[in-house]
Each structure stands twice: as C-alpha cells, then as structure tokens.
GROMACS .gro file of N, CA, C and O in nm:
model
  468
    1MET      N    1   0.084  -0.117   0.000
    1MET     CA    2   0.000   0.000   0.000
    1MET      C    3   0.089   0.123   0.000
    1MET      O    4   0.179   0.136   0.080
    2LEU      N    5   0.064   0.215  -0.089
    2LEU     CA    6   0.137   0.341  -0.094
    2LEU      C    7   0.069   0.442  -0.005
    2LEU      O    8  -0.052   0.455  -0.005
    3ILE      N    9   0.148   0.515   0.072
    3ILE     CA   10   0.095   0.616   0.162
    3ILE      C   11   0.139   0.752   0.113
    3ILE      O   12   0.257   0.775   0.088
    4ASP      N   13   0.045   0.842   0.098
    4ASP     CA   14   0.073   0.978   0.055
    4ASP      C   15   0.146   1.050   0.167
    4ASP      O   16   0.094   1.069   0.275
    5GLN      N   17   0.271   1.089   0.143
    5GLN     CA   18   0.352   1.152   0.247
    5GLN      C   19   0.365   1.302   0.225
    5GLN      O   20   0.468   1.361   0.253
    6LYS      N   21   0.260   1.369   0.179
    6LYS     CA   22   0.263   1.513   0.163
    6LYS      C   23   0.275   1.579   0.299
    6LYS      O   24   0.227   1.528   0.398
    7ASN      N   25   0.337   1.696   0.303
    7ASN     CA   26   0.354   1.764   0.431
    7ASN      C   27   0.253   1.876   0.450
    7ASN      O   28   0.272   1.965   0.530
    8THR      N   29   0.145   1.871   0.377
    8THR     CA   30   0.036   1.966   0.399
    8THR      C   31  -0.094   1.888   0.414
    8THR      O   32  -0.105   1.775   0.367
    9ILE      N   33  -0.186   1.951   0.480
    9ILE     CA   34  -0.316   1.889   0.497
    9ILE      C   35  -0.421   1.996   0.472
    9ILE      O   36  -0.407   2.108   0.518
   10ASN      N   37  -0.519   1.962   0.394
   10ASN     CA   38  -0.627   2.056   0.365
   10ASN      C   39  -0.744   2.026   0.457
   10ASN      O   40  -0.763   1.912   0.498
   11GLY      N   41  -0.820   2.128   0.487
   11GLY     CA   42  -0.935   2.107   0.572
   11GLY      C   43  -1.031   2.223   0.565
   11GLY      O   44  -0.995   2.334   0.527
   12SER      N   45  -1.155   2.194   0.601
   12SER     CA   46  -1.256   2.299   0.606
   12SER      C   47  -1.326   2.292   0.740
   12SER      O   48  -1.324   2.190   0.808
   13PHE      N   49  -1.388   2.403   0.779
   13PHE     CA   50  -1.456   2.414   0.907
   13PHE      C   51  -1.602   2.445   0.883
   13PHE      O   52  -1.636   2.520   0.793
   14ILE      N   53  -1.686   2.389   0.968
   14ILE     CA   54  -1.828   2.421   0.967
   14ILE      C   55  -1.867   2.446   1.113
   14ILE      O   56  -1.832   2.368   1.201
   15SER      N   57  -1.939   2.555   1.138
   15SER     CA   58  -1.990   2.584   1.272
   15SER      C   59  -2.140   2.562   1.273
   15SER      O   60  -2.210   2.604   1.182
   16TYR      N   61  -2.188   2.498   1.380
   16TYR     CA   62  -2.331   2.472   1.395
   16TYR      C   63  -2.362   2.481   1.542
   16TYR      O   64  -2.318   2.395   1.620
   17ASN      N   65  -2.436   2.586   1.581
   17ASN     CA   66  -2.459   2.615   1.722
   17ASN      C   67  -2.323   2.623   1.790
   17ASN      O   68  -2.236   2.695   1.745
   18ASN      N   69  -2.299   2.552   1.897
   18ASN     CA   70  -2.167   2.556   1.960
   18ASN      C   71  -2.089   2.427   1.930
   18ASN      O   72  -2.017   2.375   2.013
   19ILE      N   73  -2.108   2.379   1.807
   19ILE     CA   74  -2.038   2.261   1.758
   19ILE      C   75  -1.950   2.305   1.641
   19ILE      O   76  -1.998   2.368   1.547
   20GLU      N   77  -1.821   2.275   1.650
   20GLU     CA   78  -1.729   2.303   1.540
   20GLU      C   79  -1.695   2.170   1.472
   20GLU      O   80  -1.658   2.074   1.540
   21VAL      N   81  -1.710   2.166   1.341
   21VAL     CA   82  -1.677   2.046   1.265
   21VAL      C   83  -1.557   2.078   1.177
   21VAL      O   84  -1.560   2.176   1.101
   22PHE      N   85  -1.453   2.000   1.191
   22PHE     CA   86  -1.332   2.016   1.110
   22PHE      C   87  -1.324   1.897   1.016
   22PHE      O   88  -1.332   1.782   1.062
   23LYS      N   89  -1.312   1.925   0.887
   23LYS     CA   90  -1.308   1.819   0.786
   23LYS      C   91  -1.172   1.821   0.715
   23LYS      O   92  -1.159   1.882   0.608
   24PRO      N   93  -1.071   1.755   0.773
   24PRO     CA   94  -0.942   1.748   0.704
   24PRO      C   95  -0.946   1.644   0.593
   24PRO      O   96  -1.034   1.557   0.590
   25SER      N   97  -0.851   1.653   0.502
   25SER     CA   98  -0.839   1.551   0.398
   25SER      C   99  -0.692   1.520   0.378
   25SER      O  100  -0.605   1.605   0.397
   26GLY      N  101  -0.664   1.397   0.341
   26GLY     CA  102  -0.527   1.353   0.321
   26GLY      C  103  -0.485   1.260   0.434
   26GLY      O  104  -0.565   1.181   0.483
   27ALA      N  105  -0.360   1.272   0.476
   27ALA     CA  106  -0.306   1.187   0.581
   27ALA      C  107  -0.277   1.271   0.705
   27ALA      O  108  -0.236   1.386   0.694
   28ILE      N  109  -0.298   1.213   0.821
   28ILE     CA  110  -0.259   1.276   0.947
   28ILE      C  111  -0.137   1.197   0.994
   28ILE      O  112  -0.150   1.086   1.046
   29ASN      N  113  -0.021   1.254   0.969
   29ASN     CA  114   0.103   1.183   0.998
   29ASN      C  115   0.209   1.281   1.049
   29ASN      O  116   0.180   1.398   1.074
   30SER      N  117   0.331   1.233   1.066
   30SER     CA  118   0.438   1.315   1.121
   30SER      C  119   0.465   1.439   1.035
   30SER      O  120   0.515   1.539   1.086
   31LEU      N  121   0.432   1.435   0.908
   31LEU     CA  122   0.456   1.549   0.820
   31LEU      C  123   0.345   1.654   0.826
   31LEU      O  124   0.367   1.769   0.791
   32THR      N  125   0.227   1.616   0.871
   32THR     CA  126   0.113   1.708   0.869
   32THR      C  127   0.066   1.750   1.008
   32THR      O  128  -0.018   1.839   1.020
   33CYS      N  129   0.117   1.685   1.111
   33CYS     CA  130   0.065   1.708   1.247
   33CYS      C  131   0.080   1.852   1.295
   33CYS      O  132  -0.010   1.905   1.358
   34THR      N  133   0.192   1.914   1.266
   34THR     CA  134   0.213   2.050   1.316
   34THR      C  135   0.110   2.146   1.258
   34THR      O  136   0.047   2.222   1.331
   35GLU      N  137   0.089   2.140   1.129
   35GLU     CA  138  -0.011   2.226   1.064
   35GLU      C  139  -0.151   2.197   1.117
   35GLU      O  140  -0.228   2.288   1.148
   36LEU      N  141  -0.183   2.071   1.130
   36LEU     CA  142  -0.314   2.032   1.180
   36LEU      C  143  -0.334   2.078   1.324
   36LEU      O  144  -0.442   2.124   1.361
   37GLN      N  145  -0.230   2.067   1.405
   37GLN     CA  146  -0.239   2.111   1.543
   37GLN      C  147  -0.271   2.261   1.550
   37GLN      O  148  -0.356   2.302   1.630
   38TYR      N  149  -0.205   2.343   1.470
   38TYR     CA  150  -0.234   2.487   1.468
   38TYR      C  151  -0.380   2.513   1.433
   38TYR      O  152  -0.446   2.597   1.493
   39GLN      N  153  -0.431   2.440   1.335
   39GLN     CA  154  -0.569   2.459   1.292
   39GLN      C  155  -0.667   2.419   1.403
   39GLN      O  156  -0.765   2.490   1.430
   40MET      N  157  -0.640   2.309   1.470
   40MET     CA  158  -0.731   2.264   1.575
   40MET      C  159  -0.722   2.351   1.700
   40MET      O  160  -0.823   2.378   1.765
   41ILE      N  161  -0.604   2.400   1.734
   41ILE     CA  162  -0.591   2.490   1.849
   41ILE      C  163  -0.668   2.618   1.825
   41ILE      O  164  -0.732   2.671   1.916
   42ALA      N  165  -0.665   2.668   1.702
   42ALA     CA  166  -0.742   2.788   1.669
   42ALA      C  167  -0.891   2.765   1.695
   42ALA      O  168  -0.960   2.854   1.745
   43ILE      N  169  -0.940   2.648   1.663
   43ILE     CA  170  -1.080   2.615   1.689
   43ILE      C  171  -1.104   2.603   1.840
   43ILE      O  172  -1.201   2.657   1.892
   44ILE      N  173  -1.017   2.534   1.909
   44ILE     CA  174  -1.034   2.512   2.052
   44ILE      C  175  -1.035   2.645   2.128
   44ILE      O  176  -1.108   2.661   2.225
   45GLN      N  177  -0.959   2.742   2.081
   45GLN     CA  178  -0.954   2.872   2.147
   45GLN      C  179  -1.088   2.947   2.141
   45GLN      O  180  -1.111   3.038   2.219
   46THR      N  181  -1.177   2.905   2.051
   46THR     CA  182  -1.311   2.964   2.046
   46THR      C  183  -1.403   2.901   2.151
   46THR      O  184  -1.517   2.943   2.163
   47ARG      N  185  -1.354   2.800   2.222
   47ARG     CA  186  -1.425   2.732   2.331
   47ARG      C  187  -1.559   2.669   2.289
   47ARG      O  188  -1.661   2.692   2.353
   48PRO      N  189  -1.559   2.586   2.185
   48PRO     CA  190  -1.684   2.519   2.148
   48PRO      C  191  -1.719   2.411   2.249
   48PRO      O  192  -1.632   2.362   2.323
   49ASP      N  193  -1.846   2.374   2.254
   49ASP     CA  194  -1.886   2.261   2.338
   49ASP      C  195  -1.833   2.130   2.280
   49ASP      O  196  -1.796   2.039   2.354
   50TYR      N  197  -1.836   2.123   2.148
   50TYR     CA  198  -1.790   2.003   2.078
   50TYR      C  199  -1.699   2.041   1.963
   50TYR      O  200  -1.725   2.138   1.892
   51LEU      N  201  -1.594   1.963   1.943
   51LEU     CA  202  -1.512   1.969   1.823
   51LEU      C  203  -1.523   1.831   1.759
   51LEU      O  204  -1.482   1.731   1.819
   52VAL      N  205  -1.586   1.827   1.643
   52VAL     CA  206  -1.602   1.701   1.570
   52VAL      C  207  -1.500   1.698   1.456
   52VAL      O  208  -1.496   1.790   1.375
   53ILE      N  209  -1.417   1.595   1.454
   53ILE     CA  210  -1.322   1.576   1.345
   53ILE      C  211  -1.386   1.475   1.250
   53ILE      O  212  -1.403   1.359   1.284
   54ASP      N  213  -1.423   1.523   1.131
   54ASP     CA  214  -1.484   1.437   1.030
   54ASP      C  215  -1.371   1.370   0.952
   54ASP      O  216  -1.298   1.435   0.879
   55LEU      N  217  -1.356   1.241   0.969
   55LEU     CA  218  -1.245   1.166   0.911
   55LEU      C  219  -1.277   1.101   0.776
   55LEU      O  220  -1.200   1.018   0.728
   56LYS      N  221  -1.386   1.140   0.716
   56LYS     CA  222  -1.429   1.078   0.590
   56LYS      C  223  -1.321   1.082   0.483
   56LYS      O  224  -1.301   0.985   0.410
   57ASP      N  225  -1.250   1.195   0.473
   57ASP     CA  226  -1.150   1.211   0.366
   57ASP      C  227  -1.007   1.190   0.414
   57ASP      O  228  -0.912   1.233   0.349
   58ILE      N  229  -0.991   1.123   0.527
   58ILE     CA  230  -0.857   1.092   0.578
   58ILE      C  231  -0.817   0.954   0.527
   58ILE      O  232  -0.886   0.855   0.551
   59SER      N  233  -0.705   0.949   0.458
   59SER     CA  234  -0.661   0.823   0.399
   59SER      C  235  -0.572   0.742   0.493
   59SER      O  236  -0.560   0.620   0.477
   60PHE      N  237  -0.511   0.809   0.592
   60PHE     CA  238  -0.414   0.739   0.676
   60PHE      C  239  -0.388   0.821   0.802
   60PHE      O  240  -0.383   0.943   0.797
   61ILE      N  241  -0.372   0.754   0.916
   61ILE     CA  242  -0.328   0.816   1.040
   61ILE      C  243  -0.216   0.730   1.098
   61ILE      O  244  -0.232   0.608   1.110
   62ASP      N  245  -0.103   0.794   1.131
   62ASP     CA  246   0.005   0.719   1.195
   62ASP      C  247   0.003   0.744   1.345
   62ASP      O  248  -0.086   0.810   1.397
   63VAL      N  249   0.103   0.693   1.416
   63VAL     CA  250   0.107   0.704   1.562
   63VAL      C  251   0.115   0.850   1.605
   63VAL      O  252   0.052   0.890   1.703
   64ARG      N  253   0.189   0.930   1.533
   64ARG     CA  254   0.198   1.073   1.569
   64ARG      C  255   0.063   1.142   1.549
   64ARG      O  256   0.024   1.228   1.627
   65GLY      N  257  -0.010   1.102   1.447
   65GLY     CA  258  -0.144   1.156   1.426
   65GLY      C  259  -0.238   1.117   1.537
   65GLY      O  260  -0.319   1.197   1.585
   66LEU      N  261  -0.229   0.992   1.583
   66LEU     CA  262  -0.310   0.946   1.695
   66LEU      C  263  -0.275   1.025   1.821
   66LEU      O  264  -0.363   1.068   1.896
   67SER      N  265  -0.147   1.048   1.842
   67SER     CA  266  -0.103   1.127   1.957
   67SER      C  267  -0.161   1.268   1.952
   67SER      O  268  -0.204   1.322   2.055
   68LEU      N  269  -0.165   1.327   1.834
   68LEU     CA  270  -0.224   1.460   1.818
   68LEU      C  271  -0.372   1.458   1.856
   68LEU      O  272  -0.420   1.545   1.928
   69LEU      N  273  -0.446   1.358   1.809
   69LEU     CA  274  -0.588   1.349   1.843
   69LEU      C  275  -0.607   1.335   1.994
   69LEU      O  276  -0.698   1.396   2.051
   70LEU      N  277  -0.521   1.260   2.059
   70LEU     CA  278  -0.531   1.244   2.204
   70LEU      C  279  -0.502   1.375   2.277
   70LEU      O  280  -0.570   1.411   2.373
   71ARG      N  281  -0.401   1.450   2.229
   71ARG     CA  282  -0.371   1.580   2.291
   71ARG      C  283  -0.485   1.679   2.270
   71ARG      O  284  -0.519   1.755   2.361
   72MET      N  285  -0.545   1.678   2.153
   72MET     CA  286  -0.656   1.770   2.126
   72MET      C  287  -0.780   1.730   2.207
   72MET      O  288  -0.856   1.815   2.251
   73ARG      N  289  -0.796   1.600   2.229
   73ARG     CA  290  -0.905   1.552   2.316
   73ARG      C  291  -0.886   1.609   2.456
   73ARG      O  292  -0.979   1.659   2.518
   74GLN      N  293  -0.762   1.603   2.506
   74GLN     CA  294  -0.733   1.657   2.639
   74GLN      C  295  -0.753   1.808   2.643
   74GLN      O  296  -0.807   1.861   2.740
   75ALA      N  297  -0.713   1.878   2.540
   75ALA     CA  298  -0.732   2.023   2.534
   75ALA      C  299  -0.880   2.059   2.539
   75ALA      O  300  -0.919   2.155   2.606
   76MET      N  301  -0.964   1.982   2.470
   76MET     CA  302  -1.108   2.006   2.474
   76MET      C  303  -1.163   1.979   2.614
   76MET      O  304  -1.245   2.055   2.665
   77GLU      N  305  -1.118   1.872   2.677
   77GLU     CA  306  -1.163   1.842   2.813
   77GLU      C  307  -1.122   1.953   2.909
   77GLU      O  308  -1.196   1.987   3.001
   78ASN      N  309  -1.004   2.012   2.889
   78ASN     CA  310  -0.956   2.118   2.976
   78ASN      C  311  -1.045   2.243   2.972
   78ASN      O  312  -1.047   2.319   3.067
   79ILE      N  313  -1.118   2.263   2.861
   79ILE     CA  314  -1.208   2.378   2.852
   79ILE      C  315  -1.353   2.337   2.874
   79ILE      O  316  -1.444   2.416   2.855
   80GLY      N  317  -1.374   2.211   2.913
   80GLY     CA  318  -1.508   2.162   2.940
   80GLY      C  319  -1.582   2.113   2.817
   80GLY      O  320  -1.704   2.093   2.821
   81GLY      N  321  -1.511   2.091   2.708
   81GLY     CA  322  -1.574   2.042   2.585
   81GLY      C  323  -1.538   1.898   2.557
   81GLY      O  324  -1.473   1.831   2.637
   82LYS      N  325  -1.583   1.850   2.441
   82LYS     CA  326  -1.555   1.713   2.399
   82LYS      C  327  -1.505   1.713   2.256
   82LYS      O  328  -1.555   1.786   2.172
   83LEU      N  329  -1.408   1.626   2.228
   83LEU     CA  330  -1.364   1.600   2.092
   83LEU      C  331  -1.426   1.469   2.049
   83LEU      O  332  -1.417   1.369   2.120
   84LEU      N  333  -1.493   1.472   1.935
   84LEU     CA  334  -1.559   1.354   1.881
   84LEU      C  335  -1.504   1.326   1.742
   84LEU      O  336  -1.459   1.417   1.671
   85LEU      N  337  -1.510   1.201   1.701
   85LEU     CA  338  -1.467   1.161   1.567
   85LEU      C  339  -1.588   1.120   1.487
   85LEU      O  340  -1.676   1.051   1.538
   86GLY      N  341  -1.592   1.160   1.362
   86GLY     CA  342  -1.702   1.123   1.274
   86GLY      C  343  -1.654   1.056   1.148
   86GLY      O  344  -1.541   1.077   1.104
   87ASN      N  345  -1.739   0.975   1.090
   87ASN     CA  346  -1.711   0.906   0.963
   87ASN      C  347  -1.576   0.834   0.966
   87ASN      O  348  -1.491   0.852   0.880
   88ILE      N  349  -1.558   0.750   1.066
   88ILE     CA  350  -1.432   0.678   1.084
   88ILE      C  351  -1.423   0.566   0.982
   88ILE      O  352  -1.510   0.480   0.976
   89ASN      N  353  -1.313   0.567   0.904
   89ASN     CA  354  -1.295   0.459   0.806
   89ASN      C  355  -1.231   0.338   0.873
   89ASN      O  356  -1.192   0.341   0.989
   90SER      N  357  -1.218   0.229   0.801
   90SER     CA  358  -1.171   0.104   0.860
   90SER      C  359  -1.027   0.112   0.908
   90SER      O  360  -0.992   0.054   1.011
   91GLN      N  361  -0.939   0.184   0.837
   91GLN     CA  362  -0.798   0.197   0.879
   91GLN      C  363  -0.789   0.270   1.012
   91GLN      O  364  -0.719   0.228   1.103
   92VAL      N  365  -0.863   0.379   1.025
   92VAL     CA  366  -0.861   0.458   1.148
   92VAL      C  367  -0.925   0.378   1.262
   92VAL      O  368  -0.875   0.375   1.374
   93ALA      N  369  -1.035   0.309   1.233
   93ALA     CA  370  -1.102   0.227   1.334
   93ALA      C  371  -1.008   0.120   1.387
   93ALA      O  372  -1.002   0.094   1.508
   94MET      N  373  -0.931   0.058   1.297
   94MET     CA  374  -0.837  -0.046   1.338
   94MET      C  375  -0.727   0.013   1.426
   94MET      O  376  -0.692  -0.044   1.530
   95LEU      N  377  -0.674   0.130   1.389
   95LEU     CA  378  -0.570   0.195   1.469
   95LEU      C  379  -0.624   0.228   1.609
   95LEU      O  380  -0.556   0.202   1.709
   96LEU      N  381  -0.744   0.281   1.616
   96LEU     CA  382  -0.803   0.314   1.745
   96LEU      C  383  -0.824   0.189   1.831
   96LEU      O  384  -0.798   0.189   1.951
   97GLU      N  385  -0.868   0.081   1.767
   97GLU     CA  386  -0.893  -0.043   1.840
   97GLU      C  387  -0.763  -0.107   1.889
   97GLU      O  388  -0.753  -0.147   2.006
   98VAL      N  389  -0.664  -0.116   1.801
   98VAL     CA  390  -0.537  -0.179   1.837
   98VAL      C  391  -0.467  -0.101   1.949
   98VAL      O  392  -0.404  -0.159   2.036
   99SER      N  393  -0.480   0.031   1.947
   99SER     CA  394  -0.415   0.114   2.049
   99SER      C  395  -0.502   0.129   2.174
   99SER      O  396  -0.464   0.198   2.268
  100ASP      N  397  -0.618   0.066   2.174
  100ASP     CA  398  -0.714   0.071   2.285
  100ASP      C  399  -0.764   0.213   2.310
  100ASP      O  400  -0.799   0.249   2.422
  101CYS      N  401  -0.767   0.294   2.205
  101CYS     CA  402  -0.815   0.432   2.216
  101CYS      C  403  -0.959   0.446   2.167
  101CYS      O  404  -1.017   0.554   2.181
  102ASP      N  405  -1.016   0.341   2.114
  102ASP     CA  406  -1.152   0.350   2.060
  102ASP      C  407  -1.253   0.388   2.168
  102ASP      O  408  -1.349   0.459   2.141
  103ARG      N  409  -1.227   0.350   2.292
  103ARG     CA  410  -1.320   0.383   2.399
  103ARG      C  411  -1.307   0.527   2.446
  103ARG      O  412  -1.393   0.579   2.516
  104LEU      N  413  -1.197   0.594   2.408
  104LEU     CA  414  -1.173   0.732   2.452
  104LEU      C  415  -1.248   0.836   2.370
  104LEU      O  416  -1.274   0.946   2.417
  105PHE      N  417  -1.277   0.803   2.245
  105PHE     CA  418  -1.340   0.898   2.155
  105PHE      C  419  -1.486   0.861   2.131
  105PHE      O  420  -1.515   0.746   2.098
  106GLY      N  421  -1.574   0.957   2.145
  106GLY     CA  422  -1.711   0.937   2.099
  106GLY      C  423  -1.710   0.949   1.948
  106GLY      O  424  -1.627   1.018   1.890
  107SER      N  425  -1.800   0.880   1.882
  107SER     CA  426  -1.807   0.892   1.736
  107SER      C  427  -1.952   0.903   1.693
  107SER      O  428  -2.041   0.841   1.753
  108TYR      N  429  -1.974   0.985   1.594
  108TYR     CA  430  -2.108   1.012   1.544
  108TYR      C  431  -2.105   1.020   1.392
  108TYR      O  432  -2.008   1.066   1.334
  109ASP      N  433  -2.213   0.977   1.332
  109ASP     CA  434  -2.225   0.985   1.187
  109ASP      C  435  -2.291   1.114   1.142
  109ASP      O  436  -2.286   1.148   1.024
  110SER      N  437  -2.352   1.187   1.233
  110SER     CA  438  -2.428   1.306   1.196
  110SER      C  439  -2.414   1.413   1.302
  110SER      O  440  -2.416   1.385   1.422
  111ILE      N  441  -2.399   1.536   1.258
  111ILE     CA  442  -2.392   1.649   1.350
  111ILE      C  443  -2.521   1.663   1.430
  111ILE      O  444  -2.523   1.708   1.543
  112LEU      N  445  -2.632   1.619   1.373
  112LEU     CA  446  -2.760   1.624   1.444
  112LEU      C  447  -2.758   1.531   1.565
  112LEU      O  448  -2.817   1.561   1.668
  113LEU      N  449  -2.689   1.417   1.553
  113LEU     CA  450  -2.676   1.326   1.667
  113LEU      C  451  -2.591   1.389   1.776
  113LEU      O  452  -2.616   1.369   1.894
  114VAL      N  453  -2.489   1.465   1.738
  114VAL     CA  454  -2.406   1.534   1.837
  114VAL      C  455  -2.492   1.634   1.913
  114VAL      O  456  -2.489   1.640   2.036
  115GLU      N  457  -2.569   1.712   1.839
  115GLU     CA  458  -2.652   1.815   1.901
  115GLU      C  459  -2.758   1.752   1.993
  115GLU      O  460  -2.786   1.802   2.101
  116ALA      N  461  -2.814   1.639   1.953
  116ALA     CA  462  -2.917   1.573   2.031
  116ALA      C  463  -2.861   1.517   2.162
  116ALA      O  464  -2.932   1.506   2.261
  117ASN      N  465  -2.734   1.483   2.161
  117ASN     CA  466  -2.671   1.427   2.281
  117ASN      C  467  -2.639   1.540   2.374
  117ASN      O  468  -2.616   1.538   2.484
   0.00000   0.00000   0.00000
C-alpha cells in the first residue's frame, strides 16, 4: 500500500450552534501534524462545546497523528468540551482499536446526533 507523504493537509470548518466540525483531507502523519495542530488549536480557542473531526476524507493516520488526536481531546476536556470523531474509516477504526483508544473517543455519523446528545 502506498501512503501519501505530503507535508500539507487541507481542511474545512463548519460551525453549527456551539459545535465546530473540522473536515481534514489527506493523511494525518508526522509530516502534517504541526499544521493540523495549529488549525485545531485555533478552533479550541473559540471554546466550542464540541469539536467534531470528520475523518471521511482521511486516507491514513500514523502514531503521531493518533497522539495529536489524544492531545486535542485533552485540550477540549480542559475547557469543558468534547472532541468527537465522525465518519471513521476502517484503517482509522483499526488503529483506534489496536491502540485501545476507541473507547476514549465518541463517534457520530451526523452532527444532528451530536446536538441531540
């Protein structure tokens, strides 16, 4: 399997009530983590109740990417919010399960389900 090792990551943001949805695309790896961290910290500084990372267009996450998600989860908890993962693909689901992190992240298929919770 070939892994795209670009050092940039594209993403878009959607705000809905006090829910911020970040939709990155590409790979979350050692080459993209710094840029992604800056983008997510900017969102966290707005103090949303929820930060949902939509992983639909993520092709790969490595250990450093997982570490970033865990740090951002802690940052959200520090401000009284929650970090949730959405549209988790099989590669990401396997990484979360193998690392025993699947129980740490809530996951939702729809922003409406986040709001209802």
